[in-house]
Amino acid sequence: MTQKGPPVCNLISVQIQLLRDGLRCWLREYWGANSIMKSKEHTRQVRNMVLEKFKAGLGYKKISQALNISRSTVQSIIRKWKEYGTTVNLPRQGRPPKLTGRTRRSLIREAAKRPMVTLDEMQRATAQVGETVHRTTISRALHKCGLYGRVARRKPLLKENHKKSRLQFARSHVEDTANMWKKVLWSDETKIELFGHNAKRYAWRRNNTAHHSENTIPTVKYGGGSIMLWGCFSSAGTGKLVKVDGKMDGAKYRAILEENLLESAKDLRLGRRFTFQQDNDPKHKARATMEWFKKKNIHVLEWPSQSPDLNPIENLWQDLKTAVHKRSPSNLTELELFCKEQWARISVTRCAKLVETYPKRLAAVIAAKGGSTKY
């Protein structure tokens, strides 16, 4: 007599059970390897037992030992009861955050400590501790504490001797009167490129139209040429603006001063006892140049190195470049013409305001202990 095998339904149930057991083992191995397995939530019955024992006068440690749960869990359940009067799960505002509080605080500390750290680096760091999140999640976490990604400003490299001289300059002049700064003739050189204005421009466009002519900024290799300008100004307005032909050297610089400095001071009605400002470029500080100033009885302002933020003419250079490139010069001749026209159009009010607020620059340097400022 043949023996009957087990029913088909029993075989299926056994196979399902084996699959479940295998899946559980795999999940335990996976979560164990990634160290991010979260503990299960305690039932409402367990939470009520914690509350009953607390009301009976037991301390956190004894409750923890009696129910075999962690002391921090006991403390959390009782704190919730004290605050809301219940141990039931309250409705949440939304989806729970993927980043734990510890990881979020770690990211904030890292961004504050290393401002140049990238989102990719922080994303890899969170993955190493078992929290795989998108870069946008990290970005939102930083935004909530007031940290935003911005283009880093380019500032001159300041060594300790530079900071010391800047601080000394600011402290020695911070109490100077407004009339003293009105008698200063500020000067500097700048280079303006034909197609080399590096300011960011944004364009509203549709997808796949980035290379359409109306959405691009035309450029020419090597900037299409450039011109070097020397200019000066005071609180009374702009002075001469001169194109420098060829490479600037000490002799050429003195020729520019000979032809334009005293004439500019006269046009701006600075009188004979005015102060001339220039930076510490070698051609400016050459012996022949300093002798020329002495011969002409021109007082030169002692200037700290690496300090363009202390020279308000830098603001006028930016105004000039913006205005000129809006007119889109097509060649170097037009570029020079537009520069001189726009320089003459800079208002006296703009010049006076820059000089009037100069003490604020000095105060900023003092506050930064000789370091870089926002100017």
Coordinates of C-alpha atoms in Angstrom, one line a residue:
M1 CA 0.0 0.0 0.0
T2 CA 1.5 3.3 -1.2
Q3 CA 2.1 6.0 1.4
K4 CA 0.5 9.4 0.8
G5 CA 2.8 12.5 0.9
P6 CA 2.0 15.6 2.9
P7 CA -0.7 17.9 1.6
V8 CA 0.3 20.6 -0.9
C9 CA -0.9 23.4 1.4
N10 CA 1.5 22.2 4.1
L11 CA 4.4 22.3 1.7
I12 CA 3.6 25.8 0.6
S13 CA 3.3 27.0 4.2
V14 CA 6.7 25.5 5.1
Q15 CA 8.3 27.2 2.1
I16 CA 6.8 30.5 3.0
Q17 CA 8.1 30.1 6.6
L18 CA 11.6 29.3 5.3
L19 CA 11.5 32.4 3.1
R20 CA 10.4 34.6 6.0
D21 CA 13.2 33.2 8.2
G22 CA 15.7 33.8 5.5
L23 CA 14.5 37.3 5.0
R24 CA 14.7 38.0 8.7
C25 CA 18.3 36.8 8.8
W26 CA 19.3 38.9 5.8
L27 CA 17.7 42.0 7.4
R28 CA 19.5 41.4 10.7
E29 CA 22.8 41.1 8.9
Y30 CA 22.1 44.2 6.7
W31 CA 21.0 46.4 9.5
G32 CA 23.8 45.2 11.8
A33 CA 26.4 46.0 9.1
N34 CA 25.0 49.4 8.6
S35 CA 24.5 50.1 12.3
I36 CA 21.2 52.0 11.7
M37 CA 18.7 49.5 13.0
K38 CA 16.1 51.4 15.0
S39 CA 14.5 50.0 18.2
K40 CA 10.8 49.2 18.1
E41 CA 8.4 51.5 19.7
H42 CA 7.1 50.4 23.1
T43 CA 3.5 49.4 23.4
R44 CA 1.0 51.6 25.1
Q45 CA 0.7 48.9 27.9
V46 CA 4.4 49.2 28.7
R47 CA 4.2 53.0 28.8
N48 CA 1.3 52.8 31.1
M49 CA 3.2 50.5 33.4
V50 CA 6.1 52.9 33.5
L51 CA 3.6 55.7 34.5
E52 CA 2.0 53.5 37.2
K53 CA 5.3 52.7 38.8
F54 CA 6.4 56.3 38.7
K55 CA 3.1 57.3 40.4
A56 CA 3.8 54.6 43.0
G57 CA 7.0 56.4 43.9
L58 CA 9.6 54.4 42.1
G59 CA 12.6 56.2 40.6
Y60 CA 13.9 56.0 37.0
K61 CA 16.5 53.4 37.8
K62 CA 14.2 51.0 39.6
I63 CA 11.5 51.3 36.8
S64 CA 14.2 50.7 34.2
Q65 CA 15.4 47.5 36.0
A66 CA 11.9 46.3 36.7
L67 CA 10.6 46.6 33.1
N68 CA 14.0 45.9 31.4
I69 CA 14.0 49.1 29.4
S70 CA 16.6 51.9 29.2
R71 CA 16.6 54.6 31.8
S72 CA 16.5 57.3 29.0
T73 CA 13.3 55.7 27.6
V74 CA 11.7 55.8 31.1
Q75 CA 12.7 59.4 31.4
S76 CA 11.3 60.3 28.0
I77 CA 7.9 58.6 28.7
I78 CA 7.5 60.4 32.0
R79 CA 8.6 63.8 30.5
K80 CA 6.0 63.4 27.8
W81 CA 3.3 62.6 30.4
K82 CA 4.3 65.7 32.5
E83 CA 4.2 67.9 29.4
Y84 CA 1.1 66.6 27.6
G85 CA -0.7 64.6 30.3
T86 CA -0.7 61.4 28.2
T87 CA 1.5 58.6 27.0
V88 CA -0.3 58.2 23.7
N89 CA 1.5 59.1 20.5
L90 CA 0.6 62.6 19.5
P91 CA -0.1 63.6 15.9
R92 CA 3.1 64.7 14.2
Q93 CA 3.5 67.8 12.1
G94 CA 4.8 65.8 9.1
R95 CA 7.2 63.1 8.1
P96 CA 9.9 62.5 10.8
P97 CA 13.3 63.9 9.8
K98 CA 15.8 61.5 8.2
L99 CA 18.7 63.2 10.0
T100 CA 19.0 62.5 13.7
G101 CA 19.5 65.5 16.0
R102 CA 23.1 64.4 16.7
T103 CA 24.0 64.2 13.0
R104 CA 22.3 67.5 12.3
R105 CA 24.3 69.2 15.1
S106 CA 27.5 67.6 13.7
L107 CA 26.8 69.0 10.3
I108 CA 26.2 72.5 11.6
R109 CA 29.5 72.4 13.6
E110 CA 31.4 71.1 10.6
A111 CA 30.0 73.9 8.3
A112 CA 30.8 76.5 10.9
K113 CA 34.3 75.2 11.5
R114 CA 35.0 74.7 7.7
P115 CA 33.0 77.1 5.7
M116 CA 34.4 75.8 2.4
V117 CA 33.2 72.2 3.0
T118 CA 31.0 71.0 0.2
L119 CA 27.6 69.3 0.4
D120 CA 29.1 66.2 -1.2
E121 CA 31.7 65.9 1.6
M122 CA 29.0 66.3 4.3
Q123 CA 26.8 63.8 2.5
R124 CA 29.7 61.2 2.5
A125 CA 30.2 62.0 6.2
T126 CA 26.6 61.3 7.1
A127 CA 26.7 58.0 5.1
Q128 CA 29.6 56.9 7.2
V129 CA 27.5 57.1 10.3
G130 CA 24.7 55.2 8.7
E131 CA 22.4 58.0 7.6
T132 CA 22.1 58.2 3.8
V133 CA 20.3 61.4 2.9
H134 CA 20.1 63.6 -0.2
R135 CA 22.3 66.8 -0.5
T136 CA 19.1 68.9 -0.4
T137 CA 18.3 67.5 3.1
I138 CA 21.6 68.6 4.4
S139 CA 21.2 72.0 2.7
R140 CA 17.8 72.5 4.4
A141 CA 19.2 71.5 7.8
L142 CA 21.9 74.2 7.4
H143 CA 19.4 76.8 6.2
K144 CA 17.3 76.4 9.3
C145 CA 20.2 77.5 11.5
G146 CA 21.1 80.5 9.2
L147 CA 23.9 78.9 7.1
Y148 CA 23.6 79.5 3.4
G149 CA 25.9 78.7 0.5
R150 CA 27.3 81.9 -1.0
V151 CA 30.0 82.8 -3.5
A152 CA 33.2 83.4 -1.5
R153 CA 34.5 87.0 -1.8
R154 CA 38.0 87.4 -3.1
K155 CA 40.1 89.5 -0.7
P156 CA 43.8 90.4 -0.6
L157 CA 46.0 88.0 1.4
L158 CA 46.7 89.7 4.7
K159 CA 49.7 88.7 6.7
E160 CA 50.2 89.7 10.3
N161 CA 52.4 92.7 9.4
H162 CA 49.6 93.9 7.0
K163 CA 47.0 93.6 9.7
K164 CA 49.2 95.5 12.1
S165 CA 49.8 98.4 9.7
R166 CA 46.1 98.5 8.7
L167 CA 45.1 98.7 12.3
Q168 CA 47.6 101.4 13.1
F169 CA 46.4 103.4 10.1
A170 CA 42.8 103.1 11.2
R171 CA 43.4 104.0 14.8
S172 CA 45.6 107.1 13.9
H173 CA 42.9 108.5 11.5
V174 CA 39.6 107.4 13.0
E175 CA 39.3 110.7 14.9
D176 CA 40.1 112.9 11.9
T177 CA 37.6 115.5 11.0
A178 CA 35.3 115.4 8.0
N179 CA 37.1 118.5 6.6
M180 CA 40.4 116.6 6.6
W181 CA 39.0 113.8 4.4
K182 CA 37.4 116.4 2.1
K183 CA 41.0 117.7 1.3
V184 CA 42.1 114.2 0.2
L185 CA 42.6 113.5 -3.5
W186 CA 42.1 109.7 -3.9
S187 CA 43.8 107.9 -6.9
D188 CA 44.4 104.5 -8.3
E189 CA 44.8 102.5 -11.6
T190 CA 42.4 99.9 -12.9
K191 CA 42.2 97.6 -16.0
I192 CA 39.0 97.3 -18.0
E193 CA 38.6 94.5 -20.5
L194 CA 36.5 94.9 -23.6
F195 CA 34.5 91.7 -23.1
G196 CA 35.9 90.6 -19.8
H197 CA 33.3 91.8 -17.2
N198 CA 33.2 88.8 -14.8
A199 CA 30.0 89.7 -13.0
K200 CA 27.4 86.8 -12.9
R201 CA 24.4 87.3 -15.2
Y202 CA 21.2 85.3 -14.9
A203 CA 18.8 84.6 -17.8
W204 CA 15.2 83.3 -17.7
R205 CA 15.1 80.4 -20.2
R206 CA 13.4 77.1 -20.9
N207 CA 15.1 73.7 -20.8
N208 CA 17.6 72.9 -23.5
T209 CA 18.0 76.6 -24.5
A210 CA 21.2 77.4 -22.6
H211 CA 23.2 77.8 -25.8
H212 CA 20.8 80.0 -27.6
S213 CA 22.3 83.4 -28.4
E214 CA 19.8 85.4 -26.4
N215 CA 20.7 83.4 -23.3
T216 CA 24.5 83.7 -23.5
I217 CA 27.1 86.3 -22.8
P218 CA 29.5 86.9 -25.8
T219 CA 33.1 86.5 -25.0
V220 CA 36.4 86.8 -26.9
K221 CA 39.6 84.8 -26.3
Y222 CA 41.9 86.7 -23.9
G223 CA 39.0 89.2 -23.2
G224 CA 39.3 90.9 -26.6
G225 CA 41.8 93.4 -25.3
S226 CA 41.8 95.8 -22.4
I227 CA 42.9 99.3 -21.4
M228 CA 44.6 100.6 -18.2
L229 CA 43.3 103.7 -16.6
W230 CA 44.5 106.1 -14.0
G231 CA 42.0 108.3 -12.2
C232 CA 41.4 110.4 -9.1
F233 CA 38.5 111.9 -7.2
S234 CA 37.6 113.8 -4.1
S235 CA 34.4 114.6 -2.2
A236 CA 33.9 117.5 -4.7
G237 CA 33.6 115.0 -7.7
T238 CA 35.8 113.1 -10.2
G239 CA 39.1 114.4 -11.4
K240 CA 41.0 113.4 -14.5
L241 CA 40.8 109.9 -16.1
V242 CA 43.7 109.0 -18.2
K243 CA 44.4 106.0 -20.4
V244 CA 47.9 104.5 -19.8
D245 CA 49.7 103.7 -23.1
G246 CA 51.8 100.6 -22.9
K247 CA 53.3 99.3 -19.6
M248 CA 53.2 101.6 -16.6
D249 CA 56.6 102.3 -15.1
G250 CA 57.9 105.0 -12.7
A251 CA 58.7 107.5 -15.5
K252 CA 55.3 107.1 -17.1
Y253 CA 53.6 107.4 -13.7
R254 CA 55.4 110.7 -13.0
A255 CA 54.4 112.0 -16.4
I256 CA 50.7 111.3 -15.6
L257 CA 51.0 113.0 -12.3
E258 CA 52.8 116.0 -13.9
E259 CA 50.0 116.5 -16.4
N260 CA 46.9 115.6 -14.3
L261 CA 47.4 115.7 -10.6
L262 CA 47.7 119.4 -9.9
E263 CA 45.1 120.2 -12.6
S264 CA 42.6 117.8 -11.0
A265 CA 43.2 119.4 -7.6
K266 CA 42.6 122.8 -9.1
D267 CA 39.4 121.7 -10.9
L268 CA 38.1 120.2 -7.6
R269 CA 39.1 123.4 -5.6
L270 CA 41.2 121.5 -3.1
G271 CA 43.5 124.4 -2.6
R272 CA 47.3 124.1 -2.1
R273 CA 47.2 122.2 1.2
F274 CA 45.6 119.0 0.0
T275 CA 46.6 115.4 0.7
F276 CA 47.3 112.9 -2.1
Q277 CA 46.5 109.3 -1.7
Q278 CA 48.2 106.4 -3.6
D279 CA 48.9 102.8 -2.8
N280 CA 52.3 101.2 -2.2
D281 CA 53.0 100.1 -5.7
P282 CA 56.8 100.1 -6.3
K283 CA 56.5 102.8 -9.1
H284 CA 54.5 104.9 -6.7
K285 CA 57.1 104.6 -3.9
A286 CA 60.1 105.0 -6.2
R287 CA 62.7 107.5 -5.0
A288 CA 62.3 109.7 -8.1
T289 CA 58.5 109.7 -7.6
M290 CA 58.8 110.7 -3.9
E291 CA 61.3 113.4 -4.8
W292 CA 58.8 114.7 -7.3
F293 CA 56.1 115.0 -4.6
K294 CA 58.6 116.8 -2.3
K295 CA 59.5 119.2 -5.1
K296 CA 55.9 120.0 -5.7
N297 CA 55.2 120.4 -2.0
I298 CA 52.5 117.7 -2.1
H299 CA 51.7 115.8 1.1
V300 CA 51.3 112.1 0.4
L301 CA 49.1 110.0 2.8
E302 CA 50.9 107.2 4.4
W303 CA 49.2 104.0 3.2
P304 CA 49.0 100.5 4.5
S305 CA 49.8 97.7 2.0
Q306 CA 47.1 95.3 0.8
S307 CA 44.3 97.7 1.6
P308 CA 42.1 98.3 -1.5
D309 CA 39.0 98.2 0.9
L310 CA 40.3 101.5 2.5
N311 CA 40.3 103.3 -0.9
P312 CA 36.8 104.5 -1.8
I313 CA 37.9 104.9 -5.5
E314 CA 37.4 101.1 -5.7
N315 CA 33.7 101.7 -5.5
L316 CA 33.8 104.2 -8.3
W317 CA 35.8 101.7 -10.5
Q318 CA 33.0 99.2 -10.0
D319 CA 30.3 101.8 -10.9
L320 CA 32.3 102.7 -14.0
K321 CA 32.8 99.1 -15.2
T322 CA 29.1 98.3 -14.7
A323 CA 28.0 101.4 -16.6
V324 CA 30.5 101.0 -19.5
H325 CA 29.7 97.3 -20.1
K326 CA 26.0 98.1 -20.2
R327 CA 26.8 100.1 -23.3
S328 CA 28.5 97.1 -24.9
P329 CA 31.6 98.8 -26.5
S330 CA 32.7 97.0 -29.7
N331 CA 36.3 98.0 -29.8
L332 CA 39.0 99.6 -27.6
T333 CA 38.4 103.0 -29.0
E334 CA 34.8 102.9 -27.9
L335 CA 35.8 101.4 -24.6
E336 CA 38.1 104.4 -23.8
L337 CA 35.4 106.8 -25.0
F338 CA 32.6 105.2 -22.9
C339 CA 34.9 105.1 -19.8
K340 CA 35.6 108.8 -20.0
E341 CA 32.0 109.7 -20.6
Q342 CA 30.7 107.5 -17.7
W343 CA 33.5 108.8 -15.4
A344 CA 32.3 112.4 -16.1
R345 CA 28.7 111.3 -15.3
I346 CA 29.5 110.1 -11.8
S347 CA 27.6 112.5 -9.5
V348 CA 29.2 114.7 -6.9
T349 CA 26.7 113.3 -4.4
R350 CA 28.1 109.8 -5.0
C351 CA 31.7 111.0 -4.4
A352 CA 30.7 113.1 -1.4
K353 CA 28.9 110.1 0.2
L354 CA 31.9 107.8 -0.2
V355 CA 34.2 110.4 1.6
E356 CA 31.6 111.2 4.2
T357 CA 31.2 107.6 5.3
Y358 CA 35.0 107.0 5.3
P359 CA 35.2 106.8 9.1
K360 CA 33.0 103.8 9.0
R361 CA 35.7 102.0 6.9
L362 CA 38.2 102.8 9.6
A363 CA 35.9 101.6 12.3
A364 CA 35.4 98.3 10.4
V365 CA 39.1 97.7 10.2
I366 CA 39.4 98.3 13.9
A367 CA 36.5 95.9 14.6
A368 CA 38.2 93.3 12.4
K369 CA 41.6 93.9 14.2
G370 CA 43.2 94.8 10.9
G371 CA 41.5 92.0 8.9
S372 CA 39.4 92.2 5.8
T373 CA 36.2 94.2 5.8
K374 CA 33.0 94.3 3.8
Y375 CA 34.2 97.3 1.8

